[in-house]
Short mmCIF file of C-alpha atoms in Angstrom, two decimals:
data_model
loop_
_atom_site.label_atom_id
_atom_site.label_comp_id
_atom_site.label_asym_id
_atom_site.label_seq_id
_atom_site.Cartn_x
_atom_site.Cartn_y
_atom_site.Cartn_z
CA MET A 1 47.61 105.71 112.26
CA THR A 2 51.03 104.40 111.23
CA PRO A 3 51.75 104.38 107.52
CA PRO A 4 51.63 100.91 105.96
CA LEU A 5 54.98 99.16 105.64
CA PRO A 6 56.29 98.98 102.09
CA ALA A 7 55.84 95.66 100.31
CA PRO A 8 58.97 93.44 100.45
CA ASP A 9 59.84 94.14 96.83
CA GLU A 10 59.77 97.86 97.54
CA VAL A 11 62.54 97.67 100.15
CA PRO A 12 65.56 99.25 98.47
CA ALA A 13 68.56 97.01 98.02
CA LEU A 14 70.87 99.83 99.13
CA GLU A 15 69.79 103.04 100.76
CA MET A 16 72.09 105.82 101.92
CA ILE A 17 70.75 108.78 103.84
CA ASN A 18 73.10 111.72 104.36
CA VAL A 19 76.09 109.38 104.42
CA ALA A 20 79.71 110.54 104.80
CA VAL A 21 82.50 108.25 103.59
CA GLY A 22 85.92 108.06 105.27
CA ALA A 23 89.14 106.80 103.69
CA LEU A 24 89.88 103.19 104.59
CA HIS A 25 93.55 103.80 105.35
CA ASP A 26 92.99 107.03 107.23
CA PRO A 27 89.58 107.31 108.86
CA ALA A 28 90.23 110.97 109.65
CA ILE A 29 90.01 111.87 105.96
CA ARG A 30 86.55 112.45 104.51
CA VAL A 31 86.24 111.24 100.94
CA ALA A 32 82.59 112.07 100.26
CA GLU A 33 79.62 113.41 102.20
CA ASN A 34 75.89 114.19 102.07
CA ILE A 35 75.25 111.11 99.96
CA ASN A 36 71.59 110.31 99.44
CA TRP A 37 71.27 107.35 97.14
CA THR A 38 68.85 104.50 96.60
CA VAL A 39 69.45 101.32 94.64
CA ARG A 40 66.38 99.25 93.79
CA PRO A 41 66.58 95.50 93.21
CA GLY A 42 67.38 94.87 89.54
CA ASP A 43 69.24 98.16 89.02
CA TYR A 44 72.54 98.31 87.10
CA TRP A 45 74.49 101.37 88.24
CA VAL A 46 77.72 102.84 87.02
CA ILE A 47 79.43 105.28 89.35
CA ALA A 48 82.10 107.14 87.45
CA GLY A 49 84.81 109.42 88.74
CA LEU A 50 88.42 110.35 88.15
CA HIS A 51 91.19 108.49 89.93
CA GLY A 52 91.33 109.63 93.54
CA ALA A 53 87.66 110.67 93.58
CA GLY A 54 87.04 108.09 96.32
CA LYS A 55 85.26 105.41 94.28
CA SER A 56 87.01 102.52 96.00
CA ASP A 57 86.37 103.86 99.50
CA PHE A 58 82.76 104.53 98.57
CA LEU A 59 82.36 100.97 97.32
CA ARG A 60 84.03 99.56 100.43
CA LEU A 61 81.51 101.39 102.54
CA ALA A 62 78.69 100.13 100.33
CA GLY A 63 80.20 96.64 100.61
CA GLY A 64 80.00 96.78 104.38
CA VAL A 65 83.74 96.69 105.03
CA MET A 66 83.70 100.03 106.85
CA PRO A 67 81.00 102.07 108.59
CA PRO A 68 79.78 105.48 107.42
CA GLN A 69 81.34 108.44 109.24
CA GLN A 70 77.86 109.81 109.57
CA GLY A 71 74.36 109.19 108.22
CA GLN A 72 72.55 105.92 107.72
CA TYR A 73 73.26 103.14 105.30
CA ARG A 74 70.80 100.26 105.03
CA PHE A 75 71.08 97.11 103.00
CA PHE A 76 67.66 95.53 102.36
CA GLY A 77 66.43 97.54 105.34
CA GLU A 78 69.22 96.35 107.68
CA PRO A 79 71.68 98.90 109.08
CA MET A 80 75.18 98.36 107.74
CA PRO A 81 77.89 97.31 108.37
CA ILE A 82 76.92 93.90 109.67
CA PHE A 83 79.41 92.01 111.81
CA GLU A 84 77.03 90.02 114.06
CA ASP A 85 76.41 86.36 113.31
CA ALA A 86 72.64 86.78 113.70
CA ARG A 87 72.41 89.13 110.72
CA LEU A 88 75.06 87.36 108.64
CA PRO A 89 72.55 85.84 106.15
CA THR A 90 71.57 89.39 105.11
CA ARG A 91 75.22 90.34 104.81
CA LEU A 92 75.91 87.43 102.48
CA ARG A 93 73.30 88.67 100.00
CA LEU A 94 75.94 91.26 99.08
CA GLY A 95 79.06 90.48 97.06
CA LEU A 96 82.05 92.81 96.68
CA VAL A 97 84.66 92.51 93.93
CA PHE A 98 87.82 94.49 94.65
CA ASP A 99 89.90 96.27 92.07
CA GLY A 100 92.73 93.79 91.45
CA GLY A 101 90.87 90.92 93.06
CA GLN A 102 92.54 91.12 96.49
CA LEU A 103 92.88 87.35 96.49
CA PHE A 104 94.37 85.41 99.39
CA ASN A 105 97.96 85.12 98.24
CA HIS A 106 98.76 81.83 99.96
CA LEU A 107 95.77 80.05 98.37
CA THR A 108 95.42 78.92 94.75
CA LEU A 109 92.67 80.47 92.63
CA ALA A 110 90.52 77.36 93.17
CA GLU A 111 91.06 77.54 96.94
CA ASN A 112 90.27 81.26 96.90
CA VAL A 113 86.94 80.62 95.21
CA ALA A 114 86.15 77.66 97.48
CA LEU A 115 86.98 79.44 100.76
CA PRO A 116 83.67 81.31 101.28
CA LEU A 117 81.73 78.14 100.48
CA ARG A 118 83.87 76.08 102.86
CA TYR A 119 83.67 78.63 105.66
CA HIS A 120 79.95 79.33 105.56
CA ARG A 121 78.81 75.79 104.81
CA ASN A 122 81.48 74.01 106.84
CA LEU A 123 82.80 71.98 103.91
CA GLY A 124 86.11 70.18 103.42
CA HIS A 125 88.36 70.79 100.41
CA ALA A 126 86.87 67.96 98.38
CA GLU A 127 83.26 68.87 99.11
CA ALA A 128 83.64 72.46 97.88
CA ALA A 129 85.81 71.57 94.89
CA ALA A 130 82.94 70.82 92.48
CA ALA A 131 81.18 74.13 93.07
CA ALA A 132 84.45 76.02 92.80
CA ALA A 133 85.35 74.20 89.58
CA GLU A 134 81.98 75.13 88.07
CA LEU A 135 82.56 78.80 88.85
CA LEU A 136 86.11 78.72 87.52
CA ALA A 137 84.92 77.06 84.31
CA GLY A 138 82.11 79.59 83.94
CA LEU A 139 84.63 82.42 84.14
CA GLU A 140 87.20 80.70 81.88
CA LEU A 141 89.71 80.41 84.71
CA GLU A 142 90.33 76.65 84.55
CA PRO A 143 93.90 76.84 83.18
CA TRP A 144 94.98 78.88 86.23
CA ALA A 145 92.84 77.10 88.84
CA HIS A 146 95.76 75.55 90.71
CA ARG A 147 98.15 78.46 90.51
CA LEU A 148 98.79 80.96 93.27
CA PRO A 149 97.59 84.53 92.57
CA GLY A 150 101.18 85.77 92.29
CA ALA A 151 101.74 83.49 89.29
CA VAL A 152 98.70 84.76 87.37
CA GLY A 153 98.21 87.93 85.34
CA TYR A 154 96.36 90.96 86.70
CA GLY A 155 93.27 90.48 84.55
CA TRP A 156 92.84 86.87 85.66
CA ARG A 157 93.29 87.76 89.31
CA LYS A 158 90.54 90.30 88.91
CA ARG A 159 88.32 87.71 87.30
CA ALA A 160 89.07 85.22 90.11
CA GLY A 161 87.96 87.94 92.55
CA LEU A 162 84.64 88.00 90.71
CA ALA A 163 84.38 84.20 90.87
CA ARG A 164 85.02 84.30 94.62
CA ALA A 165 82.36 86.96 95.16
CA LEU A 166 79.86 84.88 93.17
CA ALA A 167 80.53 81.71 95.20
CA LEU A 168 77.84 82.54 97.77
CA GLN A 169 75.26 83.46 95.09
CA PRO A 170 74.83 87.14 96.03
CA GLU A 171 71.76 89.14 95.04
CA VAL A 172 73.65 92.42 94.92
CA LEU A 173 77.13 92.68 93.45
CA LEU A 174 79.46 95.66 93.83
CA VAL A 175 82.35 95.67 91.37
CA ASP A 176 85.26 98.08 91.79
CA ASN A 177 86.63 99.36 88.51
CA PRO A 178 86.28 96.15 86.45
CA LEU A 179 87.58 97.72 83.23
CA GLY A 180 90.68 99.28 84.81
CA GLY A 181 93.98 97.94 83.48
CA VAL A 182 92.59 95.10 81.38
CA ASP A 183 92.98 94.53 77.63
CA PRO A 184 90.18 95.09 75.05
CA ARG A 185 89.26 91.42 74.91
CA GLN A 186 88.83 91.32 78.70
CA VAL A 187 86.85 94.58 78.58
CA HIS A 188 84.47 92.93 76.16
CA TRP A 189 84.26 89.85 78.40
CA TRP A 190 83.50 91.90 81.52
CA LEU A 191 80.77 93.93 79.84
CA ALA A 192 79.12 90.82 78.42
CA PHE A 193 79.40 88.91 81.70
CA LEU A 194 78.02 91.76 83.81
CA ASP A 195 75.12 92.14 81.35
CA GLN A 196 74.38 88.47 81.73
CA LEU A 197 74.52 88.73 85.54
CA SER A 198 72.08 91.62 85.35
CA ARG A 199 69.68 89.59 83.22
CA GLY A 200 70.24 86.34 85.12
CA HIS A 201 73.23 84.02 84.73
CA PRO A 202 73.03 80.19 84.88
CA LEU A 203 75.84 80.21 87.47
CA LEU A 204 73.46 82.05 89.79
CA ARG A 205 70.49 79.89 88.78
CA GLY A 206 69.23 82.57 86.40
CA ARG A 207 68.32 85.05 89.15
CA PRO A 208 69.02 88.65 88.03
CA VAL A 209 71.72 90.37 90.10
CA THR A 210 71.56 94.01 91.17
CA LEU A 211 74.81 95.62 90.04
CA VAL A 212 76.81 98.64 91.16
CA VAL A 213 80.01 99.20 89.19
CA THR A 214 82.62 101.93 89.46
CA ALA A 215 84.40 103.24 86.39
CA ALA A 216 86.78 105.95 85.23
CA ASP A 217 84.56 106.94 82.29
CA PHE A 218 81.04 106.65 80.90
CA PRO A 219 81.14 105.77 77.18
CA ARG A 220 81.97 102.07 77.46
CA TRP A 221 78.89 101.53 79.61
CA GLN A 222 76.45 102.87 77.06
CA GLY A 223 73.89 100.17 76.33
CA HIS A 224 74.99 98.17 79.37
CA ALA A 225 74.31 100.04 82.62
CA ARG A 226 70.89 101.59 83.20
CA GLN A 227 71.61 104.12 85.95
CA PHE A 228 74.53 106.52 86.10
CA ALA A 229 76.06 108.67 88.83
CA LEU A 230 79.13 110.84 89.16
CA LEU A 231 81.46 110.97 92.15
CA ARG A 232 83.30 114.26 92.22
CA ASP A 233 84.28 116.95 94.70
CA ARG A 234 83.16 114.78 97.60
CA ARG A 235 79.60 114.54 96.27
CA LEU A 236 77.67 111.75 94.58
CA ARG A 237 75.50 113.17 91.81
CA VAL A 238 72.84 110.89 90.40
CA LEU A 239 72.58 111.67 86.68
CA GLY A 240 69.87 109.25 85.54
CA GLY A 241 69.89 107.03 82.44
CA TRP A 242 72.23 107.17 79.44
CA GLY A 243 70.08 109.87 77.81
CA GLU A 244 70.72 112.27 80.69
CA VAL A 245 74.45 111.46 80.73
CA ALA A 246 74.79 112.07 76.98
CA ALA A 247 72.78 115.28 77.18
CA ALA A 248 74.68 116.68 80.17
CA ARG A 249 76.30 120.03 79.46
CA GLU A 250 78.56 120.55 82.47
CA ASP A 251 82.30 119.94 82.20
CA ALA A 252 82.42 117.44 85.05
CA VAL A 253 80.30 114.98 83.06
CA ARG A 254 81.65 115.88 79.58
CA GLU A 255 85.18 115.20 80.87
CA LEU A 256 84.27 111.56 81.50
CA LEU A 257 82.54 111.25 78.13
CA THR A 258 85.55 112.09 75.98
CA LYS A 259 87.50 109.37 74.19
CA GLU A 260 90.78 110.36 75.89
CA THR A 261 89.56 109.08 79.23
CA GLN A 262 88.74 105.63 77.89
CA THR A 263 91.97 104.06 78.97
CA GLY A 264 90.70 102.84 82.34
CA MET B 1 106.76 106.51 126.44
CA LEU B 2 104.63 105.36 129.41
CA LEU B 3 101.49 106.42 127.59
CA ARG B 4 102.49 104.42 124.53
CA PHE B 5 103.19 101.41 126.71
CA LEU B 6 99.78 101.70 128.36
CA LEU B 7 98.05 102.12 125.01
CA THR B 8 99.77 99.02 123.64
CA LEU B 9 98.82 97.12 126.79
CA GLN B 10 95.22 98.24 126.43
CA GLY B 11 95.16 97.30 122.75
CA LEU B 12 96.69 93.91 123.45
CA GLY B 13 94.25 93.24 126.27
CA ALA B 14 91.28 94.15 124.09
CA PHE B 15 92.64 92.01 121.25
CA ALA B 16 93.10 89.04 123.60
CA LEU B 17 89.54 89.41 124.90
CA ILE B 18 88.13 89.65 121.36
CA THR B 19 90.06 86.52 120.37
CA LEU B 20 88.83 84.68 123.44
CA GLY B 21 85.26 85.78 122.68
CA VAL B 22 85.51 84.59 119.09
CA MET B 23 87.04 81.31 120.25
CA ILE B 24 84.07 80.67 122.49
CA THR B 25 81.21 81.94 120.32
CA ARG B 26 82.53 80.32 117.15
CA PHE B 27 83.81 77.18 118.78
CA ARG B 28 81.84 74.98 116.42
CA ALA B 29 81.67 77.31 113.40
CA ALA B 30 83.40 76.34 110.15
CA ARG B 31 85.33 73.51 111.77
CA ALA B 32 86.13 72.01 108.38
CA VAL B 33 88.12 75.17 107.62
CA ILE B 34 89.56 76.06 111.03
CA ARG B 35 90.67 72.58 112.13
CA PRO B 36 93.12 72.04 109.22
CA LEU B 37 94.49 75.52 109.89
CA VAL B 38 95.13 74.61 113.54
CA PHE B 39 96.94 71.44 112.45
CA ALA B 40 98.98 73.41 109.93
CA GLU B 41 99.96 75.83 112.71
CA ILE B 42 100.93 72.99 115.07
CA SER B 43 103.09 71.63 112.30
CA ARG B 44 104.67 75.01 111.71
CA ALA B 45 105.15 76.03 115.35
CA GLY B 46 105.95 72.49 116.52
CA LEU B 47 106.75 69.64 114.24
CA ARG B 48 108.93 71.51 111.77
CA LEU B 49 111.02 73.04 114.55
CA LEU B 50 112.01 69.62 115.92
CA PRO B 51 115.46 69.42 114.24
CA LEU B 52 116.38 72.83 115.65
CA PHE B 53 115.12 71.76 119.05
CA LEU B 54 117.08 68.53 118.98
CA PHE B 55 120.20 70.59 118.43
CA MET B 56 119.20 72.99 121.21
CA ALA B 57 118.46 70.09 123.58
CA VAL B 58 121.94 68.66 123.11
CA ALA B 59 123.46 72.11 123.57
CA LEU B 60 121.36 72.88 126.67
CA GLY B 61 122.32 69.54 128.27
CA LEU B 62 125.95 70.31 127.62
CA VAL B 63 125.79 73.86 128.94
CA VAL B 64 123.96 73.03 132.15
CA ILE B 65 125.66 69.74 132.97
CA GLY B 66 129.10 70.83 131.77
CA GLN B 67 129.04 73.89 134.05
CA THR B 68 127.31 72.16 136.92
CA VAL B 69 129.60 69.15 137.01
CA SER B 70 132.71 71.29 137.15
CA TRP B 71 131.24 73.17 140.13
CA LEU B 72 129.43 70.39 141.96
CA THR B 73 132.46 68.08 141.97
CA ARG B 74 134.42 70.83 143.70
CA VAL B 75 131.90 70.93 146.54
CA GLY B 76 131.30 67.18 146.36
CA ALA B 77 127.62 67.52 145.72
CA ILE B 78 127.33 65.26 142.70
CA ASN B 79 124.11 63.79 144.12
CA PHE B 80 122.27 66.96 143.16
CA LEU B 81 122.77 66.63 139.43
CA GLY B 82 119.15 65.56 138.84
CA THR B 83 117.86 68.35 141.07
CA VAL B 84 119.86 70.94 139.17
CA MET B 85 118.52 69.64 135.88
CA VAL B 86 114.94 69.84 137.12
CA VAL B 87 115.30 73.33 138.58
CA VAL B 88 117.20 74.78 135.65
CA VAL B 89 115.89 72.91 132.61
CA VAL B 90 112.37 71.77 133.53
CA ARG B 91 111.27 74.82 135.47
CA GLU B 92 113.16 77.64 133.79
CA LEU B 93 115.30 77.28 130.72
CA GLY B 94 113.23 74.67 128.86
CA PRO B 95 110.03 76.74 128.59
CA LEU B 96 111.83 80.07 128.18
CA VAL B 97 114.27 78.90 125.51
CA THR B 98 111.39 77.27 123.62
CA ALA B 99 109.35 80.46 123.80
CA LEU B 100 112.25 82.60 122.56
CA LEU B 101 113.00 80.26 119.66
CA VAL B 102 109.36 80.12 118.65
CA VAL B 103 109.20 83.95 118.76
CA ALA B 104 112.20 84.09 116.47
CA ARG B 105 111.11 81.41 114.03
CA VAL B 106 107.31 81.62 113.94
CA GLY B 107 106.36 84.86 115.69
CA THR B 108 108.23 86.97 113.15
CA ALA B 109 106.59 85.06 110.29
CA ASN B 110 103.21 85.73 111.90
CA VAL B 111 103.65 89.50 111.94
CA ILE B 112 104.93 89.57 108.39
CA GLU B 113 102.16 87.31 107.05
CA LEU B 114 99.35 89.12 108.80
CA GLY B 115 100.85 92.55 108.18
CA THR B 116 101.09 91.75 104.48
CA ALA B 117 97.54 90.37 104.49
CA ARG B 118 96.39 93.61 106.06
CA ALA B 119 98.43 95.85 103.77
CA THR B 120 97.36 94.08 100.57
CA GLY B 121 93.68 94.11 101.50
CA GLU B 122 93.27 90.39 102.21
CA VAL B 123 91.73 91.20 105.58
CA GLU B 124 89.11 93.42 103.94
CA ALA B 125 88.46 90.64 101.45
CA LEU B 126 87.75 88.27 104.36
CA GLU B 127 85.36 90.79 105.89
CA ALA B 128 83.66 91.29 102.54
CA LEU B 129 83.05 87.54 102.38
CA GLY B 130 81.54 87.52 105.88
CA ILE B 131 84.56 85.65 107.26
CA ASP B 132 85.68 86.87 110.68
CA PRO B 133 89.42 87.65 110.29
CA VAL B 134 90.05 86.92 113.98
CA HIS B 135 88.41 83.51 113.64
CA TYR B 136 90.20 82.65 110.40
CA LEU B 137 93.63 84.18 111.02
CA VAL B 138 94.15 84.51 114.78
CA VAL B 139 92.35 81.60 116.46
CA PRO B 140 94.28 78.85 114.61
CA ARG B 141 97.55 80.61 115.40
CA VAL B 142 96.76 80.95 119.10
CA LEU B 143 95.69 77.30 119.45
CA GLY B 144 98.47 75.97 117.24
CA MET B 145 101.23 77.96 118.92
CA ALA B 146 99.99 77.13 122.43
CA LEU B 147 100.07 73.42 121.62
CA GLY B 148 103.30 73.79 119.63
CA VAL B 149 105.20 75.55 122.41
CA TYR B 150 103.94 72.98 124.94
CA ALA B 151 105.02 70.01 122.81
CA LEU B 152 108.37 71.54 121.89
CA THR B 153 109.14 72.33 125.52
CA VAL B 154 108.47 68.71 126.48
CA TYR B 155 110.78 67.50 123.70
CA LEU B 156 113.44 70.05 124.59
CA ILE B 157 113.34 69.03 128.25
CA LEU B 158 113.49 65.29 127.48
CA GLY B 159 116.32 65.88 125.02
CA ALA B 160 118.24 68.08 127.45
CA LEU B 161 117.85 65.61 130.31
CA ALA B 162 119.13 62.80 128.08
CA SER B 163 122.02 64.82 126.69
CA GLY B 164 122.79 66.02 130.22
CA TYR B 165 123.42 62.45 131.29
CA LEU B 166 125.46 61.90 128.17
CA TRP B 167 127.73 64.86 128.99
CA ALA B 168 128.03 63.79 132.62
CA PHE B 169 129.04 60.36 131.36
CA VAL B 170 131.62 61.87 129.04
CA GLN B 171 133.06 63.85 131.97
CA ASP B 172 133.50 60.62 133.94
CA VAL B 173 130.93 61.43 136.60
CA PRO B 174 130.29 58.21 138.55
CA LEU B 175 126.51 58.23 138.12
CA LEU B 176 124.40 55.26 137.00
CA PRO B 177 121.39 55.95 134.72
CA GLY B 178 119.08 54.54 137.40
CA ASP B 179 120.46 56.91 140.04
CA TYR B 180 120.17 59.86 137.64
CA LEU B 181 116.53 59.02 136.96
CA ARG B 182 115.88 58.61 140.68
CA GLN B 183 117.39 62.03 141.32
CA LEU B 184 115.17 63.52 138.62
CA ALA B 185 112.05 61.82 139.91
CA GLY B 186 112.85 62.93 143.44
CA ALA B 187 113.24 66.54 142.38
CA LEU B 188 110.04 66.62 140.33
CA SER B 189 106.65 67.17 141.89
CA GLY B 190 103.13 66.87 140.49
CA LEU B 191 102.91 70.64 140.49
CA ASP B 192 105.84 70.80 138.06
CA PHE B 193 103.83 68.99 135.40
CA VAL B 194 100.78 71.20 135.88
CA LEU B 195 102.71 74.46 135.93
CA LEU B 196 104.82 73.41 132.95
CA ALA B 197 101.68 72.80 130.90
CA VAL B 198 100.01 76.03 132.01
CA LYS B 199 103.16 78.07 131.48
CA THR B 200 103.96 76.76 128.01
CA PHE B 201 100.36 77.07 126.80
CA ALA B 202 100.41 80.65 128.08
CA PHE B 203 103.74 81.37 126.35
CA GLY B 204 102.42 80.06 123.03
CA ALA B 205 99.16 81.97 123.32
CA ILE B 206 100.95 85.20 124.30
CA ILE B 207 103.41 84.98 121.41
CA ALA B 208 100.56 84.35 118.99
CA LEU B 209 98.43 87.18 120.39
CA VAL B 210 101.23 89.77 120.46
CA THR B 211 102.44 88.94 116.95
CA CYS B 212 98.93 88.75 115.48
CA TYR B 213 98.02 92.01 117.19
CA HIS B 214 100.93 93.82 115.59
CA GLY B 215 100.22 92.33 112.20
CA LEU B 216 96.49 92.79 112.23
CA ALA B 217 95.15 95.30 114.70
CA GLN B 218 96.15 98.53 112.99
CA PRO B 219 95.97 99.31 109.29
CA LEU B 220 99.50 98.80 108.04
CA ARG B 221 101.26 99.80 104.85
CA LEU B 222 103.87 97.47 103.44
CA GLU B 223 106.75 99.68 104.56
CA GLU B 224 105.51 99.60 108.17
CA ILE B 225 105.68 95.82 108.51
CA SER B 226 109.37 95.68 109.47
CA ARG B 227 108.80 98.18 112.27
CA ALA B 228 105.77 96.19 113.45
CA THR B 229 107.83 92.99 113.43
CA VAL B 230 110.58 94.53 115.55
CA ALA B 231 108.02 95.82 118.07
CA ALA B 232 106.19 92.50 118.16
CA VAL B 233 109.35 90.46 118.81
CA ALA B 234 110.49 92.79 121.59
CA GLN B 235 107.07 92.77 123.25
CA SER B 236 106.68 89.00 122.92
CA VAL B 237 110.01 88.44 124.65
CA VAL B 238 109.22 90.93 127.42
CA ALA B 239 105.75 89.42 127.92
CA CYS B 240 107.15 85.89 128.17
CA VAL B 241 109.87 86.92 130.63
CA LEU B 242 107.35 88.81 132.80
CA LEU B 243 105.04 85.80 132.79
CA ASP B 244 107.98 83.61 133.71
CA ALA B 245 108.73 85.88 136.65
CA LEU B 246 105.12 85.48 137.76
CA PHE B 247 105.55 81.72 137.71
CA ILE B 248 108.75 81.94 139.77
CA ILE B 249 106.77 83.82 142.40
CA LEU B 250 104.13 81.08 142.21
CA TYR B 251 106.78 78.39 142.71
CA LEU B 252 108.26 80.20 145.67
CA ALA B 253 104.86 80.76 147.22
CA THR B 254 103.91 77.08 147.08
#
């Protein structure tokens, strides 16, 4: 007798089995390996690691931009990465926010945010403008809406990257190093906004978003994220909740708990 | 050296096939986004080059007619002026000069734009948004440059034929406009129009494919873009000249 299939709500949002991650700019390099990791819908993960630990490459793999070197990675039960049109609707349930935004430099912030809507719904400039304007307003980006990314500060570019990823109303959002290189006021904004996304934000019709965030330290995520993991020495170590992180005795975790690392 | 050439050829062939596949399978997809991009590319690889091409047309007319007249009058064969213009300008120089100018003006910009997009992660960002980079970045360039090179060649040829007469007139060649046009019409055949269209579309598509390939196909860092641009320009020129040679064989065979 075959075992019963899990109920739809039991399908993990992200599931990695024995996955190895390559570097985006040099596929021959292995950044991490033997990753076994499951993200359930509604989770709010922080994956911390020092610079160069491979967080960005790991998130790119999770975001479906590059395939695993080995192992299996499934997103809501579908093998990733997805490039075929037939499985595109599954792919679009996932949003990826790059460190620094990685906006399209020849498009204004408003055009950047509108592009995914226009492409996937076949809309003209005017038809997508209202939805884009709502997102820009929701993220306090209106004053820069009609500027090119090069004319806007780093923190705002990053925020526009978030607005663009939210345009298609994703259910799972991966955010690369949101607190890196931004000022304290923006740090506060990001933490509050991500919390709201996790609980359900009006911009996404109140539907809670599953979050995976990378970070250079742990302390600022206390009281925000619910699951924590550490990326170090080419391994992903799942630590558990904040209690386990705070109680950890080993140096690798303590190092990311000290105040000195809280510069992002 | 030979191995590298074959690898490039293989990569280019694969890239061309992928682009063709995307063009067919996504023919109707996201038209509201792709169509304005095609128009923008036609404007860039066509319309905006018109002043330069007007200048080139006048120069080409002068070069061909100036040289030809001085030779043909010596052998008393002034009745072949129209034929010379058709053979030299319509069949050969018009398309080739257009292709080379478009490589220089637009092809280089293509490599730099796409190379920068690749190096700064814009291409990944497209993929992350479920937007096919080939559909969004390459298809409009291929269509726009094919149409652009075709239209520019037609303008260049018309301009050169007109300026050719002007230069003949200046050199006191006893040739009436009606006779000149009759000579041209007599030298042209239906096949010329077909082959001109096919050849110029192919030139435009090849330039777009080679330059996009070098900008997009391999992961680039910013410092590698200049090298990629040099390679793309050289290969575009070689590809266009080789294709032109193929067409000469076709002409001779028919």
